[in-house]
mmCIF file of C-alpha atoms in Angstrom:
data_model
loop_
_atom_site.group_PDB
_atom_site.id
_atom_site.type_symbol
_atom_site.label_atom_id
_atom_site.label_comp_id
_atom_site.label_asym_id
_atom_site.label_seq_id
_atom_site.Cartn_x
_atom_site.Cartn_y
_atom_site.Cartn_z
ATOM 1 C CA UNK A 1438 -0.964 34.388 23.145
ATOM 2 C CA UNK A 1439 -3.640 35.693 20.678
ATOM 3 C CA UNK A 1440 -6.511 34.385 21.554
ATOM 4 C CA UNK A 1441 -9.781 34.901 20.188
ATOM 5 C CA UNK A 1442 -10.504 36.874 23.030
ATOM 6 C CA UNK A 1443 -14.138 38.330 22.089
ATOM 7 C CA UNK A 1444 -15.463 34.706 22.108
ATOM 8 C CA UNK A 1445 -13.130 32.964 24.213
ATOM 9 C CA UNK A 1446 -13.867 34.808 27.123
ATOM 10 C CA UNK A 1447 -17.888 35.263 26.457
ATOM 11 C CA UNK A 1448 -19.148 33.986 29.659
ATOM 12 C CA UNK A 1449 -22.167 31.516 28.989
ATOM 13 C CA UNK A 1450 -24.580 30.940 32.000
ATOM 14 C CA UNK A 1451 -25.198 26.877 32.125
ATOM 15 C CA UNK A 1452 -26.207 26.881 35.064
ATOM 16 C CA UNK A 1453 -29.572 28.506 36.626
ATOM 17 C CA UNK A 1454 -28.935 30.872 40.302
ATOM 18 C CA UNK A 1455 -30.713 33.836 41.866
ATOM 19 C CA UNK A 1456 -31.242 37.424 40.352
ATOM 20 C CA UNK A 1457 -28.903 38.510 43.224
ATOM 21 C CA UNK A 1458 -25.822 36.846 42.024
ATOM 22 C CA UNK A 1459 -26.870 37.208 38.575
ATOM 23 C CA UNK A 1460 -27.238 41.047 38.807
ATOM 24 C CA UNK A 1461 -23.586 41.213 40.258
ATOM 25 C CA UNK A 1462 -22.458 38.701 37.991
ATOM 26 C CA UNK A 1463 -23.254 41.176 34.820
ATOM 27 C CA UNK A 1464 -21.671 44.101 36.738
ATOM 28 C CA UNK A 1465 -18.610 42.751 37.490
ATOM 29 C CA UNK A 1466 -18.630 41.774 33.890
ATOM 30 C CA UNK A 1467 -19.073 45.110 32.877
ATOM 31 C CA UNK A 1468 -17.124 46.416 35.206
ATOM 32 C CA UNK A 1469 -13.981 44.552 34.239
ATOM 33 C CA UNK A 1470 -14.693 45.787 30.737
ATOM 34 C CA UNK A 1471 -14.383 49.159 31.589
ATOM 35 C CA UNK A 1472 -11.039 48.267 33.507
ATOM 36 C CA UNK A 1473 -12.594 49.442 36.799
ATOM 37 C CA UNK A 1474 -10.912 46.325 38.530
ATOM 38 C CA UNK A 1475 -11.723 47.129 41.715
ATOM 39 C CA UNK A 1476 -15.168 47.372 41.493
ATOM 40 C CA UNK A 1477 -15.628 44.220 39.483
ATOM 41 C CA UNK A 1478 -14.200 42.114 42.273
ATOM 42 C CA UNK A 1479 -16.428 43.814 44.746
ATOM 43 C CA UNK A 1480 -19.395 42.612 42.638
ATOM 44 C CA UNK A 1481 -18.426 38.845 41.999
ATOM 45 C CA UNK A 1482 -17.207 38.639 45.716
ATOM 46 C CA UNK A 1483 -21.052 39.513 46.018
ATOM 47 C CA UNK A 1484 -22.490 37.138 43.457
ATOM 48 C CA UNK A 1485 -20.113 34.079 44.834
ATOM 49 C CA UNK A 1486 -21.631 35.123 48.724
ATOM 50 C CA UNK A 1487 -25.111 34.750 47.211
ATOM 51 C CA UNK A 1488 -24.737 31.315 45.358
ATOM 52 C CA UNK A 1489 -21.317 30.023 46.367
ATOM 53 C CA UNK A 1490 -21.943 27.081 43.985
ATOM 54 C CA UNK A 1491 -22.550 29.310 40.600
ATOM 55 C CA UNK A 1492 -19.670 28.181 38.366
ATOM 56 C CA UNK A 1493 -19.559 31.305 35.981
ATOM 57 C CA UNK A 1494 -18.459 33.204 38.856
ATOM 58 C CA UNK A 1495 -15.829 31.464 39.556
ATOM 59 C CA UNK A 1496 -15.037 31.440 35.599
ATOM 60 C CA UNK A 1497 -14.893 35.777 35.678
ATOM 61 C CA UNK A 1498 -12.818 35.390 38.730
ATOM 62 C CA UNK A 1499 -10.486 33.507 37.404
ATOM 63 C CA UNK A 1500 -10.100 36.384 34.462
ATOM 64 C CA UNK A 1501 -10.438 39.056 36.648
ATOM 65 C CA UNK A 1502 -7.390 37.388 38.525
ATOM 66 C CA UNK A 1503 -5.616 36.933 35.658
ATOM 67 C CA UNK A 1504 -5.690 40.188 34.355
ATOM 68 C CA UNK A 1505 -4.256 41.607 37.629
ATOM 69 C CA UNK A 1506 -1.745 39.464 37.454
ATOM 70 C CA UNK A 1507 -2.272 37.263 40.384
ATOM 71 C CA UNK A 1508 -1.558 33.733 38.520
ATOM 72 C CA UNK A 1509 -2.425 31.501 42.052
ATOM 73 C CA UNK A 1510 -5.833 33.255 42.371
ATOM 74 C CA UNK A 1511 -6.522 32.658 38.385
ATOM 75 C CA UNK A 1512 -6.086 29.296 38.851
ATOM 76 C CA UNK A 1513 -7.997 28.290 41.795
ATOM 77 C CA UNK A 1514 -11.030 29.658 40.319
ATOM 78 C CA UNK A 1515 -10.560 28.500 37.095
ATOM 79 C CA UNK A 1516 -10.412 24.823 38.625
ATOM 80 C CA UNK A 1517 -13.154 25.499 41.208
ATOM 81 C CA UNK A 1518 -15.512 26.993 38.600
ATOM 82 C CA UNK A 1519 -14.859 23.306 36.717
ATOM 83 C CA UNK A 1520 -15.225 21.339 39.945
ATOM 84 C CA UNK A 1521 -18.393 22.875 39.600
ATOM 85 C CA UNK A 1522 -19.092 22.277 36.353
ATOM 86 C CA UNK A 1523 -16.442 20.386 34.313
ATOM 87 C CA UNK A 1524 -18.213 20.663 31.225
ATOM 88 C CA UNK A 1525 -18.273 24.197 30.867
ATOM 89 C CA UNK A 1526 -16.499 25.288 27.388
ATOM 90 C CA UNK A 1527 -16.175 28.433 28.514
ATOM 91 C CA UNK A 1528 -13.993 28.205 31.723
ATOM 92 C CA UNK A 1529 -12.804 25.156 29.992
ATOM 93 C CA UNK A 1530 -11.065 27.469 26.971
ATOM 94 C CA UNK A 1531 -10.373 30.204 29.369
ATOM 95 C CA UNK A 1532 -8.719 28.333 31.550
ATOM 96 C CA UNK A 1533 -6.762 27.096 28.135
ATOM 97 C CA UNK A 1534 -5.339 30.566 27.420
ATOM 98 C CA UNK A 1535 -4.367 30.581 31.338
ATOM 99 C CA UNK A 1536 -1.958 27.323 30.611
ATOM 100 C CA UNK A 1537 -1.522 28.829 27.541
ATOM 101 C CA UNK A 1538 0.226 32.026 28.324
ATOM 102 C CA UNK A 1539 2.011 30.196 31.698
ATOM 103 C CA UNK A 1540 3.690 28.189 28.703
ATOM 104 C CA UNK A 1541 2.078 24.621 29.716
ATOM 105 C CA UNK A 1542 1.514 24.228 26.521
ATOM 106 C CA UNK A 1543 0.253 20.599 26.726
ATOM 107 C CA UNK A 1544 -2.293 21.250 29.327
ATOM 108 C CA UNK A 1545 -3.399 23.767 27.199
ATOM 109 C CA UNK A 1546 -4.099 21.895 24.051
ATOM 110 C CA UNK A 1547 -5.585 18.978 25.920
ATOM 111 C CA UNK A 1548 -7.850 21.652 27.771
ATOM 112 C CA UNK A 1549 -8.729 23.480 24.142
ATOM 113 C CA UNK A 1550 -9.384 19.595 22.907
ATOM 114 C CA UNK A 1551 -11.592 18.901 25.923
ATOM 115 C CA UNK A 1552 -13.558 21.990 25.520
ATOM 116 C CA UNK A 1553 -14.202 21.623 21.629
ATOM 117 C CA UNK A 1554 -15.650 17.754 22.595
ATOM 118 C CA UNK A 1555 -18.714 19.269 24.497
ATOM 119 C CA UNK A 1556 -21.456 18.779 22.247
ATOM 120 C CA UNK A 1557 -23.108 21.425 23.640
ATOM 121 C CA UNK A 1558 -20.712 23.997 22.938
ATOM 122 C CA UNK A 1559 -21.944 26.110 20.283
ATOM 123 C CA UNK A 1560 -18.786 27.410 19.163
ATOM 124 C CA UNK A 1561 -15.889 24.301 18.893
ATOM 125 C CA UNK A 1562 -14.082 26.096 16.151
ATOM 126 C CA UNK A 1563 -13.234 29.114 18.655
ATOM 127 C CA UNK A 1564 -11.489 26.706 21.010
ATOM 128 C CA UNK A 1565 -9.867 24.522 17.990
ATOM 129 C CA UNK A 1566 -8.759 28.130 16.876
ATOM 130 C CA UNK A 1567 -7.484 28.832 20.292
ATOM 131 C CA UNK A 1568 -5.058 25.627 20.214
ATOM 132 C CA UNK A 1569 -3.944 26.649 16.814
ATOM 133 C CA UNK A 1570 -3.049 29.921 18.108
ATOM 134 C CA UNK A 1571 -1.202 28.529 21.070
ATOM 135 C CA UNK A 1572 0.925 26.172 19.058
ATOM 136 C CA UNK A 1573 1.599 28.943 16.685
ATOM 137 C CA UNK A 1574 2.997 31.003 19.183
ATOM 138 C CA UNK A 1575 5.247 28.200 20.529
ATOM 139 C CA UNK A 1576 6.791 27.184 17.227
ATOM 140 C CA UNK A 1577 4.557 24.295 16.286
ATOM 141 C CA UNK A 1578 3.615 25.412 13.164
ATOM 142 C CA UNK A 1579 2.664 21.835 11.558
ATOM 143 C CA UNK A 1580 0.124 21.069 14.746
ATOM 144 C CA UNK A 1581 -1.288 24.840 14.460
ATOM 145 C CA UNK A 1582 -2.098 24.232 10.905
ATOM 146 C CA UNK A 1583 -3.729 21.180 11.559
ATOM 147 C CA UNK A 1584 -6.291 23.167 14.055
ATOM 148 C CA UNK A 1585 -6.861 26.069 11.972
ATOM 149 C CA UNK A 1586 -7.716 23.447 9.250
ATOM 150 C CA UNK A 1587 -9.907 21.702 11.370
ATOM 151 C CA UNK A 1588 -11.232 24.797 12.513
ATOM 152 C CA UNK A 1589 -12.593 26.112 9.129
ATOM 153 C CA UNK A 1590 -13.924 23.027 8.293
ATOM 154 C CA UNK A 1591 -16.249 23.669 10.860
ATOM 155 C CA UNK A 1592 -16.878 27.421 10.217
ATOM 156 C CA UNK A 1593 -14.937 28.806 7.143
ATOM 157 C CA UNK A 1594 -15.318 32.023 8.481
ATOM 158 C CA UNK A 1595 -12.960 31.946 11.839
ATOM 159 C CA UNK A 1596 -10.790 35.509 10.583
ATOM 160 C CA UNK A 1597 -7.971 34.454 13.326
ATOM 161 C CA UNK A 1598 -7.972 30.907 11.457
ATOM 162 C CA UNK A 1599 -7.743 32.788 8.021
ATOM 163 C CA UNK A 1600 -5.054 34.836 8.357
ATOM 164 C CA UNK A 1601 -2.459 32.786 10.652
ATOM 165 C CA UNK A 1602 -3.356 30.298 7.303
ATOM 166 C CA UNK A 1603 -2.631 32.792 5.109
ATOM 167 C CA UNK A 1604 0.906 33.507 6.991
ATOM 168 C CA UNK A 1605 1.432 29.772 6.939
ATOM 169 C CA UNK A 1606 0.740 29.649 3.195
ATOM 170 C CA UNK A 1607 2.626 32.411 2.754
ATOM 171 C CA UNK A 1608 5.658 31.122 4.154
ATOM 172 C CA UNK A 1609 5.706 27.646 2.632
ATOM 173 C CA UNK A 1610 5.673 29.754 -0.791
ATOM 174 C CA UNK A 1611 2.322 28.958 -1.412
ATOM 175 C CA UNK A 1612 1.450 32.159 -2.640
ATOM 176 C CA UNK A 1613 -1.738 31.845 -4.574
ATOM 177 C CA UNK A 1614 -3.176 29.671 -1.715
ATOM 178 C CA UNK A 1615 -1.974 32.591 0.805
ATOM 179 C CA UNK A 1616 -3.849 35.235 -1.559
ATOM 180 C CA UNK A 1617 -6.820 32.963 -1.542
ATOM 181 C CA UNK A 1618 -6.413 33.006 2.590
ATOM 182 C CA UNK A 1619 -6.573 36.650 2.410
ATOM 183 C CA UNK A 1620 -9.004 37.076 0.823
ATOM 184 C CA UNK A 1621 -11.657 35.123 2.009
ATOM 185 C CA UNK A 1622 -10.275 36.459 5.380
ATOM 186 C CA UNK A 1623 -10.927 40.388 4.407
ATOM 187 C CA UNK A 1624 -14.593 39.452 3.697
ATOM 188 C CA UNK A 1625 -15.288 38.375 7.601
ATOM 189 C CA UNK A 1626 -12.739 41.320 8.941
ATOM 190 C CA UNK A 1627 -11.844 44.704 8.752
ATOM 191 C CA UNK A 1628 -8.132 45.543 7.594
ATOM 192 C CA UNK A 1629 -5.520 45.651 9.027
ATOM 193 C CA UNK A 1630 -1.923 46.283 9.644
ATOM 194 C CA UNK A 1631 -0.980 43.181 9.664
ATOM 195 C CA UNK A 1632 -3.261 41.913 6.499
ATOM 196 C CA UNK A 1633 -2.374 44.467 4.544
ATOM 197 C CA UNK A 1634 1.293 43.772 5.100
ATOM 198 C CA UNK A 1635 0.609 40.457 3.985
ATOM 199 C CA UNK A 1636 -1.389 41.847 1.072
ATOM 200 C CA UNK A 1637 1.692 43.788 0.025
ATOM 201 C CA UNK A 1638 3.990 40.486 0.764
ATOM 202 C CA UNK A 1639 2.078 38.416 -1.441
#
């Protein structure tokens, strides 16, 4: 799926722990940025030892394991970082893209749901986005469309919510509302392939 990765997967500390685990916490972080994969778990295996009841670092686990592929591991920290803390947006909408991409797709929009509900997630539109997304990749245009509309109603300036609308618009031959789409989507985003394509369509 294409997520909105660079917010999806921002890692929001809820919870207050020691400057041990939270040290190790940003390394691994960092770490797993830089693709050094192996170091990153050595890090969060340190911040879990020093506060085994810190839900983000279950929540980076669960990426970590993701990303090499290990879909068991993933999982059982995604759900022990939310037996933690079962409000958390964040593990909440990754753990979305996990169901997501494991094509359990009605976990997954449930899960995106449940995480846009938090009031005191700062970003609902990213997860609402997120669902749209997932849909959209599985066929169900008419429910994506419904997010991504939902989704700029909250924040008209979601670019991932622009341009899928644009396509959408595009394709139902509504071409001046797909130019408008584009448009409003190339002032919140750089070009590119795929927008100018569009452009070009349209």
């Amino acid at each position: 799926c294409n997520q909105v990765r660079s917010s999806s997967q921002k890692i929001r500390v809820s919870q207050t722990t020691n400057k041990i685990t939270s040290a190790n916490l940003d390394l691994g972080i960092e770490y797993m940025k830089q693709g050094a994969y192996e170091n990153a778990l050595k890090n969060l295996e340190k911040a879990k030892k020093a506060d085994p009841d810190y839900a983000s670092t279950y929540n980076v686990l669960g990426l970590l394991y993701q990303k090499l592929g290990n879909n068991k591991k993933s999982e059982e920290n995604f759900k022990h970082a939310l037996n933690l803390n079962k409000h958390d947006s964040s593990t909440l909408n990754n753990y979305s893209n996990f169901l997501c991409l494991q094509n359990r797709i009605e976990e997954a929009e449930k899960t995106f749901l449940k995480a846009a509900a938090n009031p005191l997630y700062d970003s609902p539109e990213i997860a609402i986005t997120n669902a749209g997304l997932c849909l959209s990749n599985n066929q169900r245009i008419s429910d994506a469309e419904k997010y991504f509309r939902q989704a700029l109603q909250l924040n008209p300036r979601v670019p991932q919510a622009l341009i899928k609308m644009c396509k959408i618009s595009f394709d139902q031959q509504k071409v001046l509302t797909a130019r408008d789409y584009l448009q409003r989507y190339h002032k919140v985003a750089s070009y590119t392939p795929k927008s100018l394509w569009l452009g070009i369509q349209i």
